[in-house]
């Protein structure tokens, strides 16, 4: 498509009307005055029809923007009158806000003596007579937006097929009212403003700003709004109405362009009172021909016929510019939707299919659990630390070990050896004094074990709580599309995990009990550690008895300790107490390591059982046990949300395919014209 000869001819008319290069040739016949809407061009018509068909298909709901001329203007600026003048039909005028829904006006030039009018809404096409147009519109509006005074976003289309109208499609929006009239919602201004914004925001929209010559343009609400979305004004065109009422200074107002209108101004005079359209056009022509001030204005910026021409041209430009993007958007949306539909779960139509899906879900949940809890692979949740099972287990075990150690350090009070001495004294028997009492050792061991006995169970509880959270999250994810299945599997998992948790707690309590009952190890570290510690006994005794009367001494393994309180005790008891303490210190290390090792092995063992066997077994029992799996179809019934989404996607795909078809027809035609 080429033909920028149009630009040359338009710029020769007036600097204000310079337009972007028309991608579609428009053959204006220079010098031919009547008919007023001579701008009809057979090249534009099919393009416009294509866009109108897409609009009727409501592709905008799919997020695809269409080139649109949006009419905005403050109350009583003359919006309806301008549309009336362009369409050559009577529209409801000056009756407060009667436009409560977006009104799409499709004007189509047609060789008929009688105009044909239709309203298209809610999937219907209703023929209307020109005399009853106001009633028909308000009836249709009531049907769309309710009979109150509220507004709605669902458009109503008015098709006008008439001889001599320009081929134009425009959207008329509710007028901007600051103050709600009786019966209107309080936030009517916000609602209308939001709707207008939604229409004028897209780059594909041309803003036709209707301004009354009687007001200061910079105070117009519609100017304020269009400037918000089109600061440079490059897609804003202004129509100045009521030129007859306020001719003074109009020329200056327009040429100074204080409000930044990029596409230029057209000043008009609409029908006044009971004039016919022919009379109104003659009056307008007369006004701009003969009025002392208005006749000085450039002919290329005055009159309804000029406005019609200009709009047709702007429309052709924008359509030509947008078409490739529309094609691209339709294709992108279509393939995205098709892909999404394919990703969605299939509809299960037989027992076998339901069973297969069920097995697949359980299988993949099991695999996820194995990765996260057993193998430490977290590719499925790279950024969710909670789901990095192995690392969290190590963390919990380390915390456990640190807690155990802390409890030992806390014991080191100033009363060095006193606990041992007391226990030894109570364990005295009628026997030789140089045997170390085994029962004294056990007594101290039991006390120590008691002090830490709650820690292993706490750790077990903590790990199971964590395992439960992971298992539930995984099951939920894999059964997301099937609410019944989600409920059943999480129920099964919870009950299984609480059983397994109880078992491990019992197991760990047993292990703690074992440590209390028997002091045994085959680990040679015990003997070497004890030997090292005991070798300091001599120095300890010497310091205690030294004539210097030291208050404290230093022993490796305990650091600096107070010894004053030990003076006066017998050597035997002191030596035995020291021996007892060193044995306990060496042995306690072994106990803690053994606990830690056992806990780690137990944890891995439990997780292994859960993931490889128990989980699956429990879910199968829960879901298939009761009736041999007959109810599996019911359990795998998909959620209404999923069913709804599938329907939406299917509808949207259908619509986009149809749109693609519509666009393909026109692009084919353009291609063959170009050849
Ligand atoms: P809307 O609220 O923006 O739709 O404005 P209308 O089209 O209903 O017009 C408001 C009033 O201004 C009506 O009484 C119209 O007759 C009047 N009006 C509109 N355009 C002109 C014009 O060019 N000249 C004169 N004299 N009156 C006009
Ligand atoms: Mg109106």
XYZ file of C-alpha atoms and ligand atoms in Angstrom:
704
model
C 0.000 0.000 0.000
C 1.417 3.346 -0.860
C 0.126 6.575 -2.278
C 1.330 9.495 -0.271
C 0.013 11.893 -2.889
C -2.777 12.603 -0.420
C -0.395 14.231 1.972
C 0.753 16.658 -0.653
C -2.772 17.710 -1.503
C -3.787 18.106 2.127
C -0.754 20.153 3.008
C -1.431 22.407 0.073
C -4.719 23.271 1.730
C -3.509 24.457 5.090
C -0.641 23.916 7.466
C -3.051 22.833 10.235
C -4.263 19.831 8.328
C -0.921 18.145 7.716
C -1.496 14.516 8.526
C 0.743 11.529 8.804
C 1.377 9.849 5.478
C -1.756 8.029 4.398
C -0.904 4.406 3.857
C -4.103 3.938 1.926
C -4.697 6.129 -1.111
C -7.716 8.302 -0.761
C -8.952 9.873 -3.955
C -10.469 13.184 -3.118
C -11.821 15.040 -6.037
C -10.463 18.506 -5.638
C -12.931 21.210 -6.334
C -16.012 19.051 -6.326
C -18.304 20.520 -3.707
C -21.332 18.251 -3.414
C -22.135 15.685 -2.206
C -20.800 16.717 1.163
C -19.422 13.297 2.042
C -17.450 12.792 -1.103
C -14.685 11.156 0.863
C -15.994 7.683 0.311
C -13.205 5.475 -0.860
C -13.471 1.890 -1.870
C -9.995 1.083 -0.525
C -10.898 2.001 3.013
C -14.233 0.328 3.148
C -13.026 -3.294 3.285
C -10.394 -2.390 5.866
C -12.931 -0.640 7.996
C -15.348 -3.549 7.589
C -12.632 -5.873 8.811
C -12.002 -3.783 11.890
C -15.739 -3.503 12.518
C -16.128 -7.258 12.281
C -13.306 -7.715 14.759
C -15.016 -5.197 17.000
C -18.270 -7.085 16.752
C -16.380 -10.249 17.681
C -15.253 -8.322 20.759
C -11.562 -9.073 20.273
C -10.901 -6.118 22.587
C -11.955 -8.469 25.375
C -8.983 -10.633 24.360
C -6.729 -7.671 24.955
C -6.344 -6.848 21.271
C -6.672 -3.142 20.661
C -8.444 -1.924 17.548
C -7.998 1.430 15.880
C -10.873 3.482 17.207
C -12.074 7.030 16.956
C -13.255 7.903 20.442
C -15.534 10.902 20.862
C -15.044 12.731 24.127
C -16.379 16.011 25.379
C -17.795 17.737 28.382
C -21.534 17.853 28.996
C -23.373 19.954 26.407
C -20.204 20.537 24.417
C -22.207 19.340 21.408
C -21.045 15.750 21.135
C -24.386 14.333 20.148
C -24.921 17.205 17.737
C -21.631 16.496 15.964
C -22.462 12.805 15.622
C -25.875 13.796 14.343
C -24.377 16.080 11.760
C -21.985 13.378 10.576
C -24.668 10.690 10.451
C -27.403 12.924 9.106
C -29.889 11.454 11.544
C -31.611 12.730 14.642
C -30.039 11.618 17.886
C -31.274 12.369 21.387
C -29.806 15.778 22.163
C -29.375 17.915 25.250
C -31.081 15.569 27.687
C -28.485 15.196 30.443
C -26.636 11.983 30.229
C -28.547 9.620 28.089
C -25.454 7.810 26.915
C -24.870 5.278 29.673
C -22.976 2.683 27.641
C -20.313 3.084 24.973
C -22.219 3.706 21.751
C -20.389 2.479 18.685
C -21.619 4.400 15.648
C -20.949 2.687 12.345
C -21.727 4.954 9.434
C -21.815 3.240 6.052
C -22.377 4.972 2.790
C -24.933 3.101 0.743
C -26.938 3.809 -2.395
C -30.394 3.667 -0.876
C -33.117 6.213 -0.913
C -34.229 5.378 2.622
C -31.647 5.187 5.411
C -31.344 1.807 7.148
C -30.672 1.809 10.873
C -29.852 -1.111 13.149
C -28.935 -1.574 16.762
C -26.580 -4.422 17.539
C -26.311 -5.575 21.147
C -26.412 -8.762 23.210
C -25.897 -10.794 20.040
C -28.995 -9.289 18.374
C -29.471 -7.068 15.355
C -32.586 -4.939 15.720
C -33.778 -2.708 12.831
C -34.956 0.707 14.008
C -36.756 3.612 12.424
C -35.120 6.999 12.456
C -38.011 8.587 14.303
C -37.724 6.099 17.121
C -33.977 6.023 17.422
C -33.915 7.726 20.837
C -36.409 5.276 22.316
C -34.662 2.285 20.787
C -31.297 3.394 22.178
C -32.675 3.941 25.647
C -34.443 0.553 25.568
C -31.232 -1.180 24.525
C -29.302 0.775 27.149
C -31.728 -0.364 29.837
C -31.218 -3.919 28.702
C -27.442 -3.601 28.904
C -26.962 -1.338 31.909
C -30.196 -1.839 33.848
C -33.032 0.640 34.028
C -31.422 2.864 36.686
C -28.968 5.643 35.951
C -25.840 3.511 36.268
C -23.396 3.054 33.432
C -21.970 -0.074 31.832
C -18.921 -0.962 29.846
C -20.693 -3.266 27.387
C -21.032 -1.439 24.103
C -24.103 -0.889 21.987
C -23.654 -0.563 18.243
C -25.709 1.732 16.047
C -25.348 0.989 12.336
C -26.390 3.758 9.976
C -26.513 2.840 6.289
C -27.316 5.937 4.351
C -26.563 7.611 1.097
C -23.813 10.194 1.486
C -22.558 9.445 4.999
C -18.799 9.047 5.465
C -17.580 5.517 6.127
C -16.696 6.014 9.723
C -16.839 4.103 12.952
C -16.751 6.105 16.152
C -17.339 5.382 19.806
C -19.452 7.823 21.769
C -18.921 7.638 25.512
C -21.003 8.909 28.406
C -20.410 12.623 28.986
C -18.269 13.801 31.865
C -20.430 15.024 34.753
C -18.927 16.449 37.897
C -22.067 16.308 40.007
C -24.269 13.196 40.116
C -27.909 13.902 39.238
C -30.705 12.290 41.185
C -30.498 8.516 41.055
C -26.946 8.342 39.747
C -24.320 6.511 41.729
C -22.174 8.743 43.963
C -19.013 7.886 42.077
C -20.482 8.504 38.621
C -17.638 10.864 37.773
C -14.986 8.253 38.603
C -16.886 5.565 36.699
C -17.218 7.676 33.576
C -13.646 8.916 33.816
C -12.393 5.363 34.146
C -14.364 4.241 31.103
C -13.148 7.170 29.025
C -9.569 6.511 30.083
C -9.849 2.875 29.129
C -10.947 3.884 25.636
C -8.519 6.712 24.994
C -5.427 5.193 26.593
C -4.420 2.712 23.838
C -2.050 4.047 21.209
C -4.540 2.753 18.644
C -7.199 5.267 19.681
C -7.799 8.584 17.988
C -9.325 11.087 20.368
C -11.995 13.297 18.847
C -12.271 16.061 21.392
C -15.503 18.020 21.114
C -15.073 21.567 22.423
C -17.622 24.333 22.571
C -16.465 27.649 21.096
C -18.224 29.349 24.003
C -15.750 28.085 26.602
C -12.065 28.419 27.361
C -10.590 25.159 25.992
C -8.020 24.882 28.739
C -10.786 24.528 31.349
C -12.359 21.539 29.588
C -12.336 18.308 31.498
C -12.061 16.364 28.235
C -8.853 18.240 27.362
C -7.403 17.467 30.751
C -8.154 13.781 30.215
C -6.868 13.476 26.688
C -3.677 15.265 27.694
C -3.078 12.646 30.323
C -2.823 9.903 27.725
C -1.665 11.905 24.714
C 0.565 14.670 26.004
C 1.925 15.697 22.617
C -1.567 15.585 21.136
C -0.434 13.550 18.143
C -3.585 11.447 18.185
C -6.025 14.144 19.254
C -8.299 15.990 16.850
C -10.505 18.859 18.020
C -13.988 19.773 16.805
C -15.092 23.201 17.873
C -18.888 23.469 17.994
C -21.163 26.489 18.310
C -18.989 28.629 16.052
C -22.180 30.628 15.365
C -22.623 31.437 19.052
C -19.114 32.575 19.784
C -17.379 33.737 16.620
C -15.234 36.390 18.328
C -11.621 35.355 18.728
C -12.303 31.840 17.452
C -9.693 32.101 14.742
C -7.029 33.170 17.260
C -8.070 30.513 19.738
C -7.629 27.839 17.122
C -4.409 29.098 15.608
C -2.697 29.677 18.967
C -3.406 26.036 19.872
C -2.869 26.537 23.605
C -4.146 23.085 24.423
C -1.802 21.178 22.155
C -4.026 19.539 19.578
C -1.752 17.590 17.234
C -4.181 16.609 14.492
C -5.687 20.038 14.125
C -9.057 21.755 14.639
C -12.265 21.777 12.661
C -14.818 24.445 13.547
C -18.448 23.617 12.875
C -21.984 24.792 13.302
C -24.470 22.072 14.087
C -28.183 21.870 13.538
C -30.038 24.365 15.675
C -33.618 23.854 16.791
C -35.903 22.288 14.195
C -33.715 22.821 11.169
C -33.438 20.014 8.667
C -29.960 18.696 7.951
C -29.948 20.326 4.522
C -30.880 23.651 6.081
C -28.259 23.219 8.770
C -25.533 22.562 6.155
C -26.601 25.568 4.123
C -26.579 27.732 7.267
C -23.107 26.491 8.141
C -21.802 27.125 4.637
C -23.345 30.546 4.686
C -21.834 31.280 8.099
C -18.260 30.462 7.124
C -18.707 32.158 3.710
C -20.205 35.436 4.859
C -19.696 36.069 8.559
C -17.412 39.028 9.121
C -14.990 37.099 11.327
C -15.611 33.467 10.476
C -15.240 33.970 6.733
C -11.586 34.854 7.361
C -10.886 31.332 8.588
C -9.102 28.886 6.326
C -11.684 26.781 4.474
C -9.722 23.654 5.279
C -10.571 23.889 8.961
C -14.271 24.704 8.862
C -17.479 22.814 8.279
C -18.935 19.381 8.801
C -17.857 18.130 5.314
C -14.238 18.957 6.156
C -14.585 17.195 9.481
C -15.978 14.128 7.727
C -13.127 14.089 5.235
C -10.541 14.535 7.879
C -11.953 11.787 10.069
C -12.076 9.353 7.176
C -8.478 10.104 6.408
C -7.303 9.834 10.007
C -9.194 6.578 10.251
C -7.544 5.187 7.129
C -4.112 6.079 8.454
C -4.613 4.524 11.810
C -6.121 1.347 10.397
C -3.283 0.896 7.948
C -0.765 1.518 10.674
C -2.390 -0.861 13.147
C -3.254 -3.767 10.910
C 0.130 -5.524 11.020
C 0.195 -5.240 14.797
C -3.340 -6.603 15.021
C -2.365 -9.598 12.914
C 0.651 -10.162 15.139
C -1.383 -9.796 18.334
C -4.049 -12.184 17.133
C -1.436 -14.791 16.251
C 0.399 -14.387 19.531
C -2.766 -14.557 21.609
C -3.980 -17.525 19.632
C -0.852 -19.585 20.047
C -0.564 -18.661 23.727
C -4.146 -19.777 24.332
C -3.727 -22.969 22.343
C -0.635 -23.781 24.366
C -2.402 -23.068 27.620
C -5.311 -25.283 26.616
C -2.941 -28.089 25.768
C -1.278 -27.753 29.140
C -4.604 -28.116 30.914
C -5.620 -31.475 32.359
C -7.618 -33.652 30.001
C -11.276 -34.366 30.612
C -11.468 -37.889 32.027
C -14.147 -39.880 30.275
C -13.584 -43.445 31.476
C -12.560 -45.389 34.539
C -9.313 -46.396 32.843
C -8.468 -42.778 32.057
C -9.255 -41.696 35.595
C -7.122 -44.514 36.974
C -4.244 -43.629 34.661
C -4.405 -39.985 35.682
C -4.535 -40.953 39.340
C -1.483 -43.201 38.983
C 0.357 -40.485 37.084
C -0.374 -37.903 39.749
C 0.761 -40.177 42.557
C 3.817 -41.226 40.547
C 4.929 -37.693 39.864
C 4.227 -36.555 43.434
C 6.354 -39.468 44.632
C 9.154 -38.490 42.296
C 9.022 -34.876 43.518
C 9.146 -36.032 47.131
C 12.048 -38.324 46.413
C 13.945 -35.475 44.810
C 13.275 -33.000 47.589
C 13.416 -35.159 50.696
C 15.776 -37.985 49.730
C 18.077 -36.895 46.999
C 18.404 -33.227 47.783
C 17.588 -32.131 44.234
C 15.662 -28.916 44.111
C 15.325 -28.141 40.419
C 11.535 -27.989 40.812
C 11.787 -25.226 43.413
C 15.041 -23.416 42.729
C 14.049 -20.314 44.711
C 11.911 -21.763 47.479
C 14.284 -22.555 50.323
C 11.548 -24.322 52.265
C 11.587 -26.948 49.547
C 15.304 -27.675 49.699
C 14.808 -30.740 51.881
C 18.361 -31.991 52.430
C 19.713 -28.617 53.399
C 16.857 -28.077 55.854
C 17.473 -31.505 57.436
C 21.169 -30.738 57.919
C 20.188 -27.431 59.464
C 17.807 -29.084 61.917
C 20.358 -31.729 62.927
C 23.061 -29.099 63.411
C 20.730 -27.086 65.608
C 20.026 -30.206 67.595
C 23.736 -30.909 68.114
C 24.391 -27.314 69.133
C 21.570 -27.440 71.653
C 23.035 -30.618 73.177
C 26.424 -28.971 73.532
C 25.022 -25.829 75.013
C 23.292 -27.842 77.736
C 26.684 -29.251 78.795
C 28.378 -25.873 78.922
C 25.613 -24.487 81.088
C 26.412 -27.081 83.721
C 29.906 -25.822 84.417
C 29.299 -23.944 87.638
C 31.728 -22.841 90.276
C 31.180 -25.961 92.389
C 33.865 -28.000 90.708
C 33.720 -31.694 91.774
C 30.966 -31.053 94.336
C 28.296 -33.033 92.515
C 30.698 -35.965 92.172
C 31.700 -35.813 95.853
C 28.078 -35.793 97.018
C 27.152 -38.707 94.786
C 30.214 -40.664 95.854
C 29.384 -40.145 99.495
C 25.838 -41.408 98.997
C 27.095 -44.393 97.029
C 29.464 -45.482 99.778
C 29.275 -49.151 100.710
C 30.946 -51.456 103.159
C 33.867 -52.131 100.907
C 37.423 -51.120 100.181
C 37.719 -47.372 99.556
C 39.824 -47.487 96.366
C 37.164 -48.942 94.037
C 35.406 -46.379 91.962
C 31.676 -46.802 92.470
C 29.876 -47.776 89.238
C 26.539 -46.777 90.661
C 27.883 -43.268 91.300
C 28.879 -43.037 87.651
C 25.474 -44.242 86.504
C 23.732 -41.839 88.803
C 25.523 -38.861 87.303
C 25.030 -40.205 83.789
C 21.296 -40.545 84.353
C 21.051 -37.011 85.635
C 22.841 -35.736 82.573
C 20.735 -37.760 80.179
C 17.568 -36.575 81.926
C 18.614 -32.999 81.380
C 18.797 -33.456 77.611
C 16.081 -36.083 77.227
C 13.492 -33.740 75.686
C 15.851 -32.507 72.955
C 15.824 -35.577 70.708
C 12.023 -35.750 70.793
C 11.774 -32.036 70.060
C 14.069 -32.519 67.110
C 12.020 -35.455 65.837
C 8.801 -33.446 66.117
C 10.349 -30.560 64.288
C 11.591 -32.728 61.419
C 8.218 -34.425 61.033
C 6.413 -31.104 61.009
C 8.739 -30.017 58.262
C 8.272 -33.262 56.325
C 4.511 -32.840 56.614
C 4.613 -29.328 55.223
C 6.680 -30.472 52.245
C 4.557 -33.541 51.558
C 1.319 -31.556 51.707
C 2.686 -28.841 49.445
C 3.811 -31.413 46.891
C 0.550 -33.351 46.961
C -1.437 -30.162 46.638
C 0.609 -29.062 43.687
C 0.219 -32.323 41.845
C -3.508 -32.710 42.533
C -4.313 -29.040 42.101
C -6.817 -29.570 39.292
C -8.836 -32.097 41.252
C -10.175 -30.732 44.544
C -11.531 -34.071 45.769
C -8.229 -35.775 45.132
C -6.411 -32.935 46.855
C -8.540 -33.375 49.968
C -8.181 -37.149 50.008
C -4.426 -37.202 49.491
C -3.699 -34.526 52.073
C -5.954 -36.346 54.522
C -4.057 -39.594 53.902
C -0.699 -37.851 54.212
C -1.620 -36.180 57.489
C -2.809 -39.370 59.074
C 0.223 -41.332 57.883
C 2.671 -38.715 59.049
C 1.099 -38.464 62.474
C 1.422 -42.260 62.800
C 5.043 -42.205 61.700
C 5.816 -39.271 63.935
C 4.486 -41.117 66.957
C 6.563 -44.165 66.060
C 9.747 -42.133 65.780
C 9.084 -40.359 69.047
C 8.723 -43.743 70.755
C 11.861 -44.920 69.087
C 13.859 -41.906 70.196
C 12.567 -42.143 73.759
C 13.785 -45.725 73.782
C 17.197 -44.642 72.605
C 17.350 -42.072 75.386
C 16.299 -44.722 77.899
C 19.055 -47.001 76.602
C 21.638 -44.325 77.267
C 20.430 -44.068 80.822
C 20.554 -47.775 81.461
C 23.973 -48.738 80.192
C 27.306 -46.974 79.955
C 29.075 -48.681 77.149
C 31.201 -47.888 74.160
C 33.752 -49.735 72.070
C 35.066 -46.434 70.815
C 38.832 -46.177 71.714
C 38.491 -42.384 71.883
C 36.940 -42.884 75.297
C 40.065 -44.426 76.795
C 42.492 -41.982 75.220
C 40.455 -38.944 76.196
C 40.089 -40.235 79.754
C 43.846 -40.899 79.943
C 44.624 -37.349 78.820
C 42.289 -35.772 81.325
C 43.380 -38.020 84.196
C 47.032 -37.174 83.665
C 46.278 -33.761 85.128
C 45.109 -35.234 88.424
C 48.537 -34.980 90.026
C 48.913 -31.290 89.218
C 45.404 -30.639 90.428
C 46.105 -32.280 93.798
C 49.407 -30.431 94.162
C 47.839 -27.054 93.470
C 45.127 -27.812 95.968
C 47.602 -28.600 98.683
C 50.217 -26.037 97.773
C 51.528 -23.931 100.623
C 50.753 -20.854 98.534
C 47.022 -21.530 99.020
C 45.939 -20.958 95.405
C 42.296 -19.998 94.955
C 42.109 -21.459 91.492
C 43.909 -23.723 89.085
C 43.778 -24.461 85.373
C 42.823 -27.847 84.042
C 42.744 -28.627 80.361
C 39.200 -29.434 79.377
C 37.622 -27.232 82.054
C 39.763 -24.131 81.982
C 40.269 -22.092 85.150
C 38.358 -23.424 88.117
C 37.865 -22.351 91.735
C 39.314 -24.835 94.228
C 39.004 -23.124 97.603
C 35.835 -25.022 98.493
C 37.679 -28.348 98.080
C 40.254 -27.737 100.855
C 39.824 -30.062 103.779
C 38.285 -32.916 101.742
C 40.087 -36.226 101.975
C 42.554 -37.168 99.257
C 40.685 -40.360 98.458
C 37.395 -38.687 97.830
C 39.038 -35.908 95.852
C 40.910 -38.342 93.664
C 37.817 -40.453 93.115
C 35.709 -37.431 92.314
C 38.316 -36.205 89.842
C 38.477 -39.625 88.238
C 34.700 -39.798 88.034
C 34.496 -36.405 86.417
C 37.111 -37.214 83.783
C 35.404 -40.511 82.910
C 32.092 -38.744 82.595
C 33.557 -36.019 80.411
C 35.161 -38.539 78.061
C 32.058 -40.684 77.955
C 29.564 -37.839 77.488
C 31.231 -36.874 74.262
C 30.621 -40.404 73.034
C 26.982 -40.265 74.150
C 26.275 -37.039 72.302
C 27.890 -38.250 69.099
C 26.021 -41.513 69.311
C 22.735 -39.666 69.741
C 23.482 -37.405 66.832
C 24.468 -40.315 64.571
C 21.400 -42.300 65.504
C 19.096 -39.360 64.916
C 20.569 -38.777 61.477
C 20.242 -42.420 60.474
C 16.740 -42.618 61.852
C 15.656 -39.523 59.993
C 16.980 -40.796 56.673
C 15.441 -44.195 57.310
C 12.022 -42.727 58.054
C 12.069 -40.430 55.058
C 13.081 -43.317 52.855
C 10.203 -45.463 54.092
C 7.728 -42.638 53.757
C 8.705 -41.691 50.245
C 9.276 -45.092 48.710
C 6.527 -47.140 50.353
C 4.261 -45.759 53.012
C 2.956 -42.646 51.298
C 1.763 -44.484 48.231
C 0.327 -47.316 50.292
C -1.619 -44.969 52.530
C -3.068 -42.995 49.615
C -4.047 -46.161 47.762
C -5.732 -47.500 50.870
C -7.554 -44.246 51.440
C -8.733 -43.810 47.868
C -9.018 -47.277 46.451
C -9.467 -49.312 49.612
C -13.103 -48.679 50.393
C -14.728 -49.704 47.110
C -11.893 -51.096 45.058
C -11.397 -47.821 43.217
C -14.896 -47.597 41.744
C -15.280 -44.029 42.910
C -12.047 -42.796 41.390
C -13.882 -40.891 38.631
C -15.790 -38.956 41.254
C -12.593 -38.175 43.116
C -10.998 -36.947 39.922
C -13.838 -34.624 39.039
C -12.187 -31.357 38.095
C -12.877 -28.115 39.897
C -15.475 -25.725 38.457
C -12.645 -23.192 38.111
C -10.729 -25.506 35.791
C -13.811 -26.410 33.772
C -14.637 -22.713 33.451
C -11.122 -21.858 32.388
C -11.171 -24.556 29.712
C -14.445 -23.183 28.361
C -13.086 -19.655 28.333
C -9.962 -20.741 26.508
C -11.973 -22.664 23.938
C -14.256 -19.707 23.327
C -11.331 -17.365 23.058
C -9.509 -19.678 20.660
C -12.610 -19.936 18.485
C -12.932 -16.202 18.403
C -9.289 -15.596 17.634
C -9.358 -18.175 14.827
C -12.367 -16.420 13.365
C -10.616 -13.072 13.707
C -7.536 -14.473 12.036
C -9.728 -15.636 9.178
C -11.295 -12.170 8.879
C -7.925 -10.465 8.821
C -6.462 -13.018 6.420
C -9.177 -12.248 3.865
C -8.339 -8.578 3.846
C -4.568 -9.037 3.814
C -4.942 -11.431 0.887
C -6.957 -8.813 -0.951
C -4.386 -6.125 -0.235
C -1.615 -8.401 -1.432
C -3.394 -9.177 -4.695
C -4.131 -5.456 -5.236
C -0.453 -4.703 -4.812
C 0.532 -7.210 -7.503
P -23.689 16.883 24.345
O -24.160 16.938 25.768
O -22.221 17.082 24.294
O -24.126 15.681 23.629
O -24.304 18.158 23.638
P -25.545 18.254 22.672
O -25.188 17.807 21.325
O -26.710 17.615 23.317
O -25.661 19.810 22.600
C -25.929 20.643 23.706
C -26.682 21.845 23.253
O -25.877 22.647 22.412
C -27.939 21.499 22.439
O -28.980 22.339 22.798
C -27.504 21.757 21.020
O -28.600 22.159 20.198
C -26.533 22.903 21.186
N -25.560 22.946 20.101
C -24.719 21.990 19.737
N -23.933 22.362 18.710
C -24.314 23.640 18.394
C -23.859 24.563 17.429
O -22.947 24.328 16.630
N -24.483 25.774 17.412
C -25.496 26.067 18.280
N -26.041 27.278 18.215
N -25.931 25.228 19.210
C -25.350 24.003 19.278
Mg -25.194 13.911 24.302
